[in-house]
């Protein structure tokens, strides 16, 4: 059995959906995980934003426009009149549900249910397309098996038990379609695995079933050595280890959800990144033992805030760091980078939801300074910190930019450097030129 995940970019148009159907139409037993069509989740977020602000007229207009786009997709996707009609009814049903909130009260629970509509629609449309073409398949509702716990972490035991139970109902079927991204939380409400979470769904499903391979299909031929949105002449990395891929994904490589490597690593299942637009390209294989030599890739994480706590009196005292970290822990805010000196400690965060509260509490321990608008560059390669010369090359490439923080030695595979966001693009280009 394999898991094949197709992202929004692979489902951007009716034509692309048809290409996906071609890719999966063979005898191999598989679970196909689909995201929403490209752009849908962004628009649904804008709609929920308007609904929260009670801008119901604007929300209604956006809902209507999105529904019209989907009706065009329906028309292009199906040939048979019966399927065109079925598709239209399906779209009307989902959009009537979304529209109901322009008249009713709207809460955070309903927001998540609205965000789930993208994946519910794409999978139903796709499954009907397979039925129209007599391709035997089962639509497996992710909401029946994908669940997160109180800490918003996947409930692996529940996922495995319930997924296996669902699959047992269809022992003669080889092709299952399910939704990425969406899940239930511990209260049974509809929730999600955060933006880009379909990769994570695929990996969790793959790990639960201990599949042979997890494939992530997107619009580019594998994991590139640098961010192709900012740098020209990037190229796909043929092999990455789980740790290298996890570092790059965590530090901003959009091609993979940051948490998606871990479940695959735990069960030692290889992850193959493939291009839907060019299926014969080899892509990237992420697996254990794929270490290789030298610098393999660079990624960039946006929207970083640095918090500096300056305190001559307390820094050397034991227990000081614990108190500082407890403040972040109590606001469930992860820290990405840390540096210390005799009189100050600086940390970075990318979630500013509780920034004001965190600063207020940290003020008890010293003077607090906050700097916004930074990015973390992350340079990754197997054992690069132990191999001579790489750190010099990195600094040579960055000699024209002001560096605010460096993290070296936290992992053997990663050098992280904090710079101003205005330097992001040029710093990425400079690193690419050098390597
Ligand atoms: P999907 O809809 O398939 O999930 P995403 O947009 O989430 O697709 O991810 C694919 C995109 O990630 C690519 O189109 C590319 O622009 C971007 N990207 C960023 N960094 C990298 C990288 N290092 N390698 C490949 N793609 C990257
Ligand atoms: N549709 C969701 C998003 O846009 C999940 C995903 O694409 O992976 O974030
Ligand atoms: Mg994605």
GROMACS .gro file of C-alpha atoms and ligand atoms in nm:
model
  472
    1UNK     CA    1   0.000   0.000   0.000
    2UNK     CA    2   0.113   0.358  -0.073
    3UNK     CA    3  -0.016   0.701   0.026
    4UNK     CA    4  -0.024   0.964  -0.250
    5UNK     CA    5  -0.097   1.322  -0.152
    6UNK     CA    6  -0.191   1.581  -0.413
    7UNK     CA    7  -0.177   1.945  -0.304
    8UNK     CA    8  -0.391   2.236  -0.414
    9UNK     CA    9  -0.149   2.313  -0.695
   10UNK     CA   10  -0.217   1.964  -0.841
   11UNK     CA   11  -0.591   2.036  -0.831
   12UNK     CA   12  -0.588   2.393  -0.957
   13UNK     CA   13  -0.818   2.329  -1.255
   14UNK     CA   14  -1.046   2.057  -1.390
   15UNK     CA   15  -0.765   1.965  -1.632
   16UNK     CA   16  -0.521   1.911  -1.347
   17UNK     CA   17  -0.773   1.695  -1.161
   18UNK     CA   18  -0.794   1.478  -1.472
   19UNK     CA   19  -0.412   1.444  -1.474
   20UNK     CA   20  -0.424   1.334  -1.110
   21UNK     CA   21  -0.682   1.069  -1.203
   22UNK     CA   22  -0.442   0.943  -1.474
   23UNK     CA   23  -0.155   0.920  -1.229
   24UNK     CA   24  -0.350   0.715  -0.976
   25UNK     CA   25  -0.538   0.491  -1.218
   26UNK     CA   26  -0.345   0.164  -1.182
   27UNK     CA   27  -0.375  -0.159  -0.985
   28UNK     CA   28  -0.149  -0.054  -0.697
   29UNK     CA   29  -0.333  -0.036  -0.363
   30UNK     CA   30  -0.332   0.325  -0.242
   31UNK     CA   31  -0.485   0.598  -0.032
   32UNK     CA   32  -0.506   0.930  -0.215
   33UNK     CA   33  -0.505   1.235   0.011
   34UNK     CA   34  -0.631   1.557  -0.146
   35UNK     CA   35  -0.605   1.921  -0.041
   36UNK     CA   36  -0.856   2.185  -0.141
   37UNK     CA   37  -0.822   2.330  -0.491
   38UNK     CA   38  -0.549   2.593  -0.505
   39UNK     CA   39  -0.653   2.927  -0.351
   40UNK     CA   40  -0.972   2.795  -0.190
   41UNK     CA   41  -0.845   2.783   0.169
   42UNK     CA   42  -0.711   3.139   0.134
   43UNK     CA   43  -1.051   3.261   0.013
   44UNK     CA   44  -1.234   3.068   0.286
   45UNK     CA   45  -1.008   3.236   0.543
   46UNK     CA   46  -1.097   3.578   0.398
   47UNK     CA   47  -1.466   3.485   0.410
   48UNK     CA   48  -1.448   3.374   0.774
   49UNK     CA   49  -1.262   3.694   0.855
   50UNK     CA   50  -1.547   3.899   0.706
   51UNK     CA   51  -1.804   3.687   0.893
   52UNK     CA   52  -1.625   3.751   1.223
   53UNK     CA   53  -1.629   4.123   1.148
   54UNK     CA   54  -2.000   4.098   1.062
   55UNK     CA   55  -1.927   4.223   0.710
   56UNK     CA   56  -2.191   3.981   0.589
   57UNK     CA   57  -2.268   4.153   0.260
   58UNK     CA   58  -1.904   4.135   0.148
   59UNK     CA   59  -1.882   3.776   0.273
   60UNK     CA   60  -2.194   3.681   0.074
   61UNK     CA   61  -2.043   3.829  -0.241
   62UNK     CA   62  -1.718   3.636  -0.197
   63UNK     CA   63  -1.911   3.316  -0.133
   64UNK     CA   64  -2.118   3.370  -0.448
   65UNK     CA   65  -1.804   3.430  -0.660
   66UNK     CA   66  -1.630   3.121  -0.527
   67UNK     CA   67  -1.942   2.915  -0.593
   68UNK     CA   68  -1.950   3.038  -0.954
   69UNK     CA   69  -1.585   2.935  -0.997
   70UNK     CA   70  -1.671   2.588  -0.872
   71UNK     CA   71  -1.970   2.561  -1.105
   72UNK     CA   72  -1.731   2.626  -1.395
   73UNK     CA   73  -1.500   2.352  -1.266
   74UNK     CA   74  -1.798   2.113  -1.252
   75UNK     CA   75  -1.886   2.196  -1.609
   76UNK     CA   76  -1.532   2.132  -1.730
   77UNK     CA   77  -1.470   1.822  -1.520
   78UNK     CA   78  -1.763   1.601  -1.618
   79UNK     CA   79  -1.889   1.497  -1.961
   80UNK     CA   80  -2.201   1.310  -1.862
   81UNK     CA   81  -2.509   1.527  -1.793
   82UNK     CA   82  -2.597   1.318  -1.489
   83UNK     CA   83  -2.255   1.390  -1.337
   84UNK     CA   84  -2.273   1.758  -1.425
   85UNK     CA   85  -2.605   1.772  -1.238
   86UNK     CA   86  -2.466   1.576  -0.942
   87UNK     CA   87  -2.165   1.813  -0.929
   88UNK     CA   88  -2.390   2.118  -0.936
   89UNK     CA   89  -2.599   1.983  -0.649
   90UNK     CA   90  -2.287   1.906  -0.450
   91UNK     CA   91  -2.155   2.261  -0.494
   92UNK     CA   92  -2.494   2.414  -0.407
   93UNK     CA   93  -2.512   2.200  -0.094
   94UNK     CA   94  -2.168   2.309   0.037
   95UNK     CA   95  -2.216   2.675  -0.054
   96UNK     CA   96  -2.563   2.686   0.103
   97UNK     CA   97  -2.395   2.569   0.422
   98UNK     CA   98  -2.124   2.838   0.402
   99UNK     CA   99  -2.384   3.104   0.313
  100UNK     CA  100  -2.596   3.016   0.614
  101UNK     CA  101  -2.341   3.198   0.833
  102UNK     CA  102  -2.415   3.528   0.662
  103UNK     CA  103  -2.752   3.500   0.837
  104UNK     CA  104  -2.664   3.309   1.157
  105UNK     CA  105  -2.418   3.361   1.440
  106UNK     CA  106  -2.059   3.273   1.358
  107UNK     CA  107  -1.811   3.130   1.610
  108UNK     CA  108  -1.458   2.985   1.603
  109UNK     CA  109  -1.605   2.630   1.578
  110UNK     CA  110  -1.802   2.723   1.272
  111UNK     CA  111  -1.497   2.895   1.128
  112UNK     CA  112  -1.312   2.562   1.126
  113UNK     CA  113  -1.611   2.385   0.974
  114UNK     CA  114  -1.616   2.645   0.696
  115UNK     CA  115  -1.241   2.602   0.635
  116UNK     CA  116  -1.298   2.226   0.598
  117UNK     CA  117  -1.533   2.278   0.302
  118UNK     CA  118  -1.241   2.313   0.056
  119UNK     CA  119  -1.118   1.958   0.113
  120UNK     CA  120  -1.471   1.815   0.143
  121UNK     CA  121  -1.557   1.964  -0.197
  122UNK     CA  122  -1.236   1.869  -0.381
  123UNK     CA  123  -1.250   1.505  -0.269
  124UNK     CA  124  -1.622   1.468  -0.353
  125UNK     CA  125  -1.572   1.625  -0.698
  126UNK     CA  126  -1.273   1.403  -0.765
  127UNK     CA  127  -1.446   1.087  -0.643
  128UNK     CA  128  -1.742   1.158  -0.872
  129UNK     CA  129  -1.500   1.202  -1.162
  130UNK     CA  130  -1.357   0.855  -1.090
  131UNK     CA  131  -1.710   0.712  -1.075
  132UNK     CA  132  -1.799   0.876  -1.405
  133UNK     CA  133  -1.498   0.698  -1.557
  134UNK     CA  134  -1.586   0.366  -1.389
  135UNK     CA  135  -1.272   0.371  -1.174
  136UNK     CA  136  -1.358   0.169  -0.865
  137UNK     CA  137  -1.285   0.374  -0.552
  138UNK     CA  138  -1.412   0.462  -0.205
  139UNK     CA  139  -1.439   0.811  -0.054
  140UNK     CA  140  -1.311   0.776   0.302
  141UNK     CA  141  -1.419   1.064   0.533
  142UNK     CA  142  -1.109   1.191   0.719
  143UNK     CA  143  -1.341   1.316   0.992
  144UNK     CA  144  -1.407   0.949   1.081
  145UNK     CA  145  -1.045   0.877   1.171
  146UNK     CA  146  -0.818   1.187   1.183
  147UNK     CA  147  -0.812   1.338   1.531
  148UNK     CA  148  -0.602   1.575   1.744
  149UNK     CA  149  -0.579   1.571   2.124
  150UNK     CA  150  -0.593   1.848   2.387
  151UNK     CA  151  -0.243   1.965   2.290
  152UNK     CA  152  -0.353   1.983   1.925
  153UNK     CA  153  -0.117   1.693   1.854
  154UNK     CA  154  -0.235   1.397   1.643
  155UNK     CA  155  -0.393   1.118   1.848
  156UNK     CA  156  -0.196   0.839   1.680
  157UNK     CA  157  -0.369   0.550   1.853
  158UNK     CA  158  -0.715   0.679   1.760
  159UNK     CA  159  -0.607   0.748   1.402
  160UNK     CA  160  -0.465   0.399   1.353
  161UNK     CA  161  -0.759   0.216   1.512
  162UNK     CA  162  -1.026   0.411   1.330
  163UNK     CA  163  -0.852   0.422   0.993
  164UNK     CA  164  -0.798   0.045   0.999
  165UNK     CA  165  -1.162  -0.009   1.097
  166UNK     CA  166  -1.282   0.211   0.807
  167UNK     CA  167  -1.056   0.030   0.558
  168UNK     CA  168  -1.175  -0.313   0.674
  169UNK     CA  169  -1.525  -0.228   0.548
  170UNK     CA  170  -1.391  -0.230   0.191
  171UNK     CA  171  -1.142  -0.517   0.178
  172UNK     CA  172  -1.190  -0.565  -0.198
  173UNK     CA  173  -1.112  -0.202  -0.286
  174UNK     CA  174  -0.766  -0.083  -0.398
  175UNK     CA  175  -0.826   0.290  -0.424
  176UNK     CA  176  -0.931   0.519  -0.139
  177UNK     CA  177  -0.976   0.896  -0.158
  178UNK     CA  178  -0.965   1.106   0.157
  179UNK     CA  179  -0.930   1.466   0.272
  180UNK     CA  180  -0.602   1.612   0.388
  181UNK     CA  181  -0.582   1.895   0.644
  182UNK     CA  182  -0.914   1.834   0.821
  183UNK     CA  183  -0.966   1.642   1.144
  184UNK     CA  184  -1.172   1.639   1.460
  185UNK     CA  185  -1.051   1.770   1.793
  186UNK     CA  186  -1.100   1.604   2.131
  187UNK     CA  187  -1.449   1.757   2.160
  188UNK     CA  188  -1.549   1.595   1.832
  189UNK     CA  189  -1.561   1.931   1.656
  190UNK     CA  190  -1.423   1.985   1.307
  191UNK     CA  191  -1.069   2.118   1.325
  192UNK     CA  192  -0.756   2.118   1.107
  193UNK     CA  193  -0.383   2.046   1.103
  194UNK     CA  194  -0.286   2.408   1.025
  195UNK     CA  195  -0.196   2.561   0.689
  196UNK     CA  196  -0.038   2.319   0.445
  197UNK     CA  197  -0.155   2.037   0.672
  198UNK     CA  198  -0.245   1.788   0.398
  199UNK     CA  199   0.120   1.679   0.386
  200UNK     CA  200   0.090   1.603   0.756
  201UNK     CA  201  -0.234   1.405   0.700
  202UNK     CA  202  -0.057   1.195   0.436
  203UNK     CA  203   0.234   1.126   0.664
  204UNK     CA  204   0.011   1.038   0.961
  205UNK     CA  205  -0.195   0.800   0.746
  206UNK     CA  206   0.122   0.646   0.601
  207UNK     CA  207   0.268   0.593   0.947
  208UNK     CA  208  -0.057   0.452   1.091
  209UNK     CA  209  -0.071   0.190   0.814
  210UNK     CA  210   0.308   0.145   0.788
  211UNK     CA  211   0.285   0.186   0.412
  212UNK     CA  212   0.561   0.115   0.163
  213UNK     CA  213   0.598   0.481   0.056
  214UNK     CA  214   0.442   0.825   0.108
  215UNK     CA  215   0.431   1.033  -0.208
  216UNK     CA  216   0.378   1.410  -0.201
  217UNK     CA  217   0.274   1.535  -0.545
  218UNK     CA  218   0.302   1.909  -0.612
  219UNK     CA  219   0.382   2.157  -0.890
  220UNK     CA  220   0.762   2.130  -0.877
  221UNK     CA  221   1.004   1.840  -0.934
  222UNK     CA  222   1.109   1.778  -0.577
  223UNK     CA  223   1.276   1.960  -0.292
  224UNK     CA  224   1.496   2.235  -0.438
  225UNK     CA  225   1.828   2.344  -0.294
  226UNK     CA  226   1.697   2.699  -0.241
  227UNK     CA  227   1.359   2.875  -0.243
  228UNK     CA  228   1.252   2.887  -0.610
  229UNK     CA  229   1.011   3.173  -0.534
  230UNK     CA  230   1.307   3.406  -0.474
  231UNK     CA  231   1.607   3.247  -0.643
  232UNK     CA  232   1.666   3.151  -1.006
  233UNK     CA  233   1.856   2.838  -1.113
  234UNK     CA  234   1.763   2.625  -0.817
  235UNK     CA  235   1.762   2.248  -0.870
  236UNK     CA  236   1.598   1.943  -0.709
  237UNK     CA  237   1.796   1.760  -0.440
  238UNK     CA  238   1.780   1.388  -0.533
  239UNK     CA  239   1.810   1.254  -0.176
  240UNK     CA  240   1.758   1.403   0.169
  241UNK     CA  241   1.775   1.239   0.509
  242UNK     CA  242   1.472   1.274   0.737
  243UNK     CA  243   1.664   1.519   0.959
  244UNK     CA  244   1.774   1.739   0.670
  245UNK     CA  245   1.422   1.749   0.525
  246UNK     CA  246   1.274   1.825   0.868
  247UNK     CA  247   1.515   2.118   0.923
  248UNK     CA  248   1.442   2.267   0.579
  249UNK     CA  249   1.066   2.222   0.616
  250UNK     CA  250   1.064   2.366   0.968
  251UNK     CA  251   1.270   2.664   0.854
  252UNK     CA  252   1.035   2.765   0.578
  253UNK     CA  253   1.063   2.539   0.271
  254UNK     CA  254   0.696   2.563   0.175
  255UNK     CA  255   0.698   2.239  -0.022
  256UNK     CA  256   0.650   2.038   0.300
  257UNK     CA  257   0.448   2.100   0.615
  258UNK     CA  258   0.701   2.131   0.902
  259UNK     CA  259   0.560   1.839   1.103
  260UNK     CA  260   0.515   1.600   0.814
  261UNK     CA  261   0.861   1.439   0.822
  262UNK     CA  262   0.841   1.314   1.180
  263UNK     CA  263   0.573   1.037   1.150
  264UNK     CA  264   0.751   0.898   0.840
  265UNK     CA  265   1.089   0.907   1.016
  266UNK     CA  266   0.947   0.728   1.320
  267UNK     CA  267   0.827   0.436   1.105
  268UNK     CA  268   1.118   0.466   0.859
  269UNK     CA  269   0.891   0.512   0.557
  270UNK     CA  270   1.045   0.688   0.259
  271UNK     CA  271   0.881   1.009   0.139
  272UNK     CA  272   0.893   1.072  -0.234
  273UNK     CA  273   0.828   1.425  -0.363
  274UNK     CA  274   0.693   1.420  -0.719
  275UNK     CA  275   0.571   1.665  -0.981
  276UNK     CA  276   0.211   1.626  -1.104
  277UNK     CA  277   0.292   1.842  -1.407
  278UNK     CA  278   0.589   1.622  -1.494
  279UNK     CA  279   0.538   1.276  -1.341
  280UNK     CA  280   0.841   1.114  -1.507
  281UNK     CA  281   1.087   1.345  -1.327
  282UNK     CA  282   1.265   1.162  -1.042
  283UNK     CA  283   1.185   1.427  -0.774
  284UNK     CA  284   1.331   1.392  -0.425
  285UNK     CA  285   1.348   1.087  -0.201
  286UNK     CA  286   1.359   1.147   0.173
  287UNK     CA  287   1.481   0.839   0.358
  288UNK     CA  288   1.725   0.722   0.620
  289UNK     CA  289   2.082   0.675   0.504
  290UNK     CA  290   2.051   0.949   0.237
  291UNK     CA  291   2.311   1.167   0.399
  292UNK     CA  292   2.571   1.257   0.134
  293UNK     CA  293   2.821   1.541   0.180
  294UNK     CA  294   2.829   1.917   0.198
  295UNK     CA  295   2.557   2.178   0.195
  296UNK     CA  296   2.237   2.046   0.043
  297UNK     CA  297   1.989   2.324   0.079
  298UNK     CA  298   1.886   2.662   0.214
  299UNK     CA  299   1.544   2.766   0.338
  300UNK     CA  300   1.403   3.083   0.488
  301UNK     CA  301   1.147   3.130   0.763
  302UNK     CA  302   0.955   3.459   0.751
  303UNK     CA  303   0.784   3.669   1.013
  304UNK     CA  304   1.037   3.628   1.293
  305UNK     CA  305   1.040   3.849   1.604
  306UNK     CA  306   1.345   3.877   1.833
  307UNK     CA  307   1.299   3.937   2.202
  308UNK     CA  308   1.603   4.044   2.404
  309UNK     CA  309   1.601   4.029   2.784
  310UNK     CA  310   1.884   4.229   2.936
  311UNK     CA  311   1.964   4.174   3.299
  312UNK     CA  312   2.312   4.212   3.447
  313UNK     CA  313   2.200   4.093   3.786
  314UNK     CA  314   2.013   3.778   3.711
  315UNK     CA  315   2.153   3.624   3.398
  316UNK     CA  316   2.431   3.430   3.565
  317UNK     CA  317   2.204   3.312   3.842
  318UNK     CA  318   2.080   2.958   3.804
  319UNK     CA  319   1.709   2.933   3.739
  320UNK     CA  320   1.700   3.251   3.530
  321UNK     CA  321   1.671   3.073   3.197
  322UNK     CA  322   1.399   2.846   3.332
  323UNK     CA  323   1.192   3.147   3.437
  324UNK     CA  324   1.234   3.304   3.095
  325UNK     CA  325   1.137   2.984   2.913
  326UNK     CA  326   0.840   2.928   3.143
  327UNK     CA  327   0.693   3.255   3.023
  328UNK     CA  328   0.699   3.127   2.663
  329UNK     CA  329   0.571   2.787   2.773
  330UNK     CA  330   0.276   2.934   2.957
  331UNK     CA  331   0.170   3.113   2.636
  332UNK     CA  332   0.231   2.800   2.422
  333UNK     CA  333   0.478   2.999   2.209
  334UNK     CA  334   0.767   2.797   2.066
  335UNK     CA  335   1.116   2.949   2.054
  336UNK     CA  336   1.319   2.898   1.734
  337UNK     CA  337   1.663   3.043   1.813
  338UNK     CA  338   1.847   3.139   2.131
  339UNK     CA  339   2.171   3.325   2.201
  340UNK     CA  340   2.315   3.428   2.533
  341UNK     CA  341   2.580   3.669   2.656
  342UNK     CA  342   2.685   3.773   3.002
  343UNK     CA  343   2.423   4.041   3.026
  344UNK     CA  344   2.147   3.942   2.787
  345UNK     CA  345   1.959   3.658   2.628
  346UNK     CA  346   1.786   3.685   2.289
  347UNK     CA  347   1.524   3.445   2.158
  348UNK     CA  348   1.317   3.438   1.841
  349UNK     CA  349   0.953   3.344   1.792
  350UNK     CA  350   0.729   3.330   1.486
  351UNK     CA  351   0.393   3.336   1.662
  352UNK     CA  352   0.312   3.684   1.792
  353UNK     CA  353  -0.036   3.603   1.927
  354UNK     CA  354   0.072   3.654   2.290
  355UNK     CA  355   0.364   3.890   2.233
  356UNK     CA  356   0.225   4.168   2.455
  357UNK     CA  357   0.155   3.932   2.745
  358UNK     CA  358   0.499   3.768   2.708
  359UNK     CA  359   0.676   4.106   2.712
  360UNK     CA  360   0.479   4.219   3.018
  361UNK     CA  361   0.585   3.907   3.209
  362UNK     CA  362   0.948   3.920   3.091
  363UNK     CA  363   0.971   4.280   3.213
  364UNK     CA  364   0.989   4.133   3.565
  365UNK     CA  365   1.330   3.986   3.481
  366UNK     CA  366   1.502   4.271   3.300
  367UNK     CA  367   1.478   4.524   3.019
  368UNK     CA  368   1.296   4.380   2.722
  369UNK     CA  369   1.357   4.485   2.362
  370UNK     CA  370   1.149   4.360   2.070
  371UNK     CA  371   1.256   4.362   1.705
  372UNK     CA  372   1.015   4.266   1.434
  373UNK     CA  373   1.046   4.193   1.069
  374UNK     CA  374   1.333   3.946   1.071
  375UNK     CA  375   1.384   3.615   0.889
  376UNK     CA  376   1.583   3.303   0.970
  377UNK     CA  377   1.806   3.162   0.697
  378UNK     CA  378   1.866   2.794   0.748
  379UNK     CA  379   2.160   2.621   0.578
  380UNK     CA  380   2.133   2.241   0.585
  381UNK     CA  381   2.364   1.953   0.500
  382UNK     CA  382   2.467   1.629   0.662
  383UNK     CA  383   2.716   1.694   0.941
  384UNK     CA  384   2.809   2.037   0.797
  385UNK     CA  385   2.903   2.178   1.130
  386UNK     CA  386   3.177   1.916   1.170
  387UNK     CA  387   3.314   1.954   0.818
  388UNK     CA  388   3.580   2.223   0.779
  389UNK     CA  389   3.520   2.534   0.576
  390UNK     CA  390   3.141   2.545   0.545
  391UNK     CA  391   3.080   2.805   0.812
  392UNK     CA  392   3.342   3.031   0.647
  393UNK     CA  393   3.167   2.994   0.313
  394UNK     CA  394   2.832   3.084   0.466
  395UNK     CA  395   2.973   3.401   0.623
  396UNK     CA  396   3.159   3.488   0.303
  397UNK     CA  397   2.828   3.470   0.116
  398UNK     CA  398   2.659   3.689   0.377
  399UNK     CA  399   2.938   3.945   0.423
  400UNK     CA  400   2.724   4.232   0.290
  401UNK     CA  401   2.431   4.176   0.523
  402UNK     CA  402   2.393   4.256   0.886
  403UNK     CA  403   2.354   3.942   1.095
  404UNK     CA  404   2.156   3.966   1.418
  405UNK     CA  405   2.186   3.611   1.557
  406UNK     CA  406   2.358   3.282   1.470
  407UNK     CA  407   2.278   2.930   1.580
  408UNK     CA  408   2.555   2.681   1.521
  409UNK     CA  409   2.587   2.336   1.674
  410UNK     CA  410   2.228   2.293   1.791
  411UNK     CA  411   2.205   2.018   1.534
  412UNK     CA  412   2.498   1.883   1.333
  413UNK     CA  413   2.310   1.943   1.011
  414UNK     CA  414   2.200   2.302   1.038
  415UNK     CA  415   2.336   2.658   1.063
  416UNK     CA  416   2.066   2.919   1.130
  417UNK     CA  417   2.122   3.290   1.078
  418UNK     CA  418   1.888   3.574   1.165
  419UNK     CA  419   1.883   3.871   0.927
  420UNK     CA  420   1.650   4.161   0.841
  421UNK     CA  421   1.364   4.063   0.615
  422UNK     CA  422   1.457   4.331   0.358
  423UNK     CA  423   1.781   4.138   0.294
  424UNK     CA  424   1.604   3.805   0.248
  425UNK     CA  425   1.601   3.775  -0.129
  426UNK     CA  426   1.957   3.900  -0.183
  427UNK     CA  427   2.094   3.683   0.095
  428UNK     CA  428   1.927   3.374  -0.057
  429UNK     CA  429   2.072   3.460  -0.399
  430UNK     CA  430   2.412   3.519  -0.251
  431UNK     CA  431   2.409   3.181  -0.074
  432UNK     CA  432   2.293   3.013  -0.395
  433UNK     CA  433   2.573   3.172  -0.597
  434UNK     CA  434   2.830   3.052  -0.352
  435UNK     CA  435   2.717   2.690  -0.336
  436LIG     P1  436   0.082   2.213  -0.272
  436LIG     O1  437  -0.038   2.290  -0.313
  436LIG     O2  438   0.112   2.101  -0.365
  436LIG     O3  439   0.082   2.171  -0.130
  436LIG     P2  440   0.271   2.422  -0.200
  436LIG     O4  441   0.247   2.555  -0.263
  436LIG     O5  442   0.231   2.405  -0.059
  436LIG     O6  443   0.204   2.312  -0.296
  436LIG     O7  444   0.425   2.381  -0.214
  436LIG     C1  445   0.490   2.383  -0.339
  436LIG     C2  446   0.562   2.514  -0.359
  436LIG     O8  447   0.663   2.529  -0.258
  436LIG     C3  448   0.640   2.524  -0.487
  436LIG     O9  449   0.558   2.567  -0.593
  436LIG     C4  450   0.749   2.626  -0.452
  436LIG    O10  451   0.717   2.754  -0.498
  436LIG     C5  452   0.750   2.631  -0.299
  436LIG     N1  453   0.882   2.605  -0.242
  436LIG     C6  454   0.941   2.678  -0.144
  436LIG     N2  455   1.061   2.629  -0.113
  436LIG     C7  456   1.081   2.522  -0.193
  436LIG     C8  457   1.188   2.430  -0.208
  436LIG     N3  458   1.299   2.437  -0.135
  436LIG     N4  459   1.175   2.334  -0.302
  436LIG     C9  460   1.064   2.324  -0.377
  436LIG     N5  461   0.960   2.408  -0.366
  436LIG    C10  462   0.967   2.506  -0.276
  437LIG     N1  463  -0.590   2.346   0.199
  437LIG     C1  464  -0.505   2.361   0.312
  437LIG     C2  465  -0.421   2.488   0.298
  437LIG     O1  466  -0.431   2.557   0.198
  437LIG     C3  467  -0.417   2.243   0.338
  437LIG     C4  468  -0.311   2.215   0.235
  437LIG     O2  469  -0.315   2.273   0.125
  437LIG     O3  470  -0.223   2.134   0.263
  437LIG     O4  471  -0.350   2.520   0.389
  438LIG    MG1  472   0.140   2.254   0.055
   0.00000   0.00000   0.00000
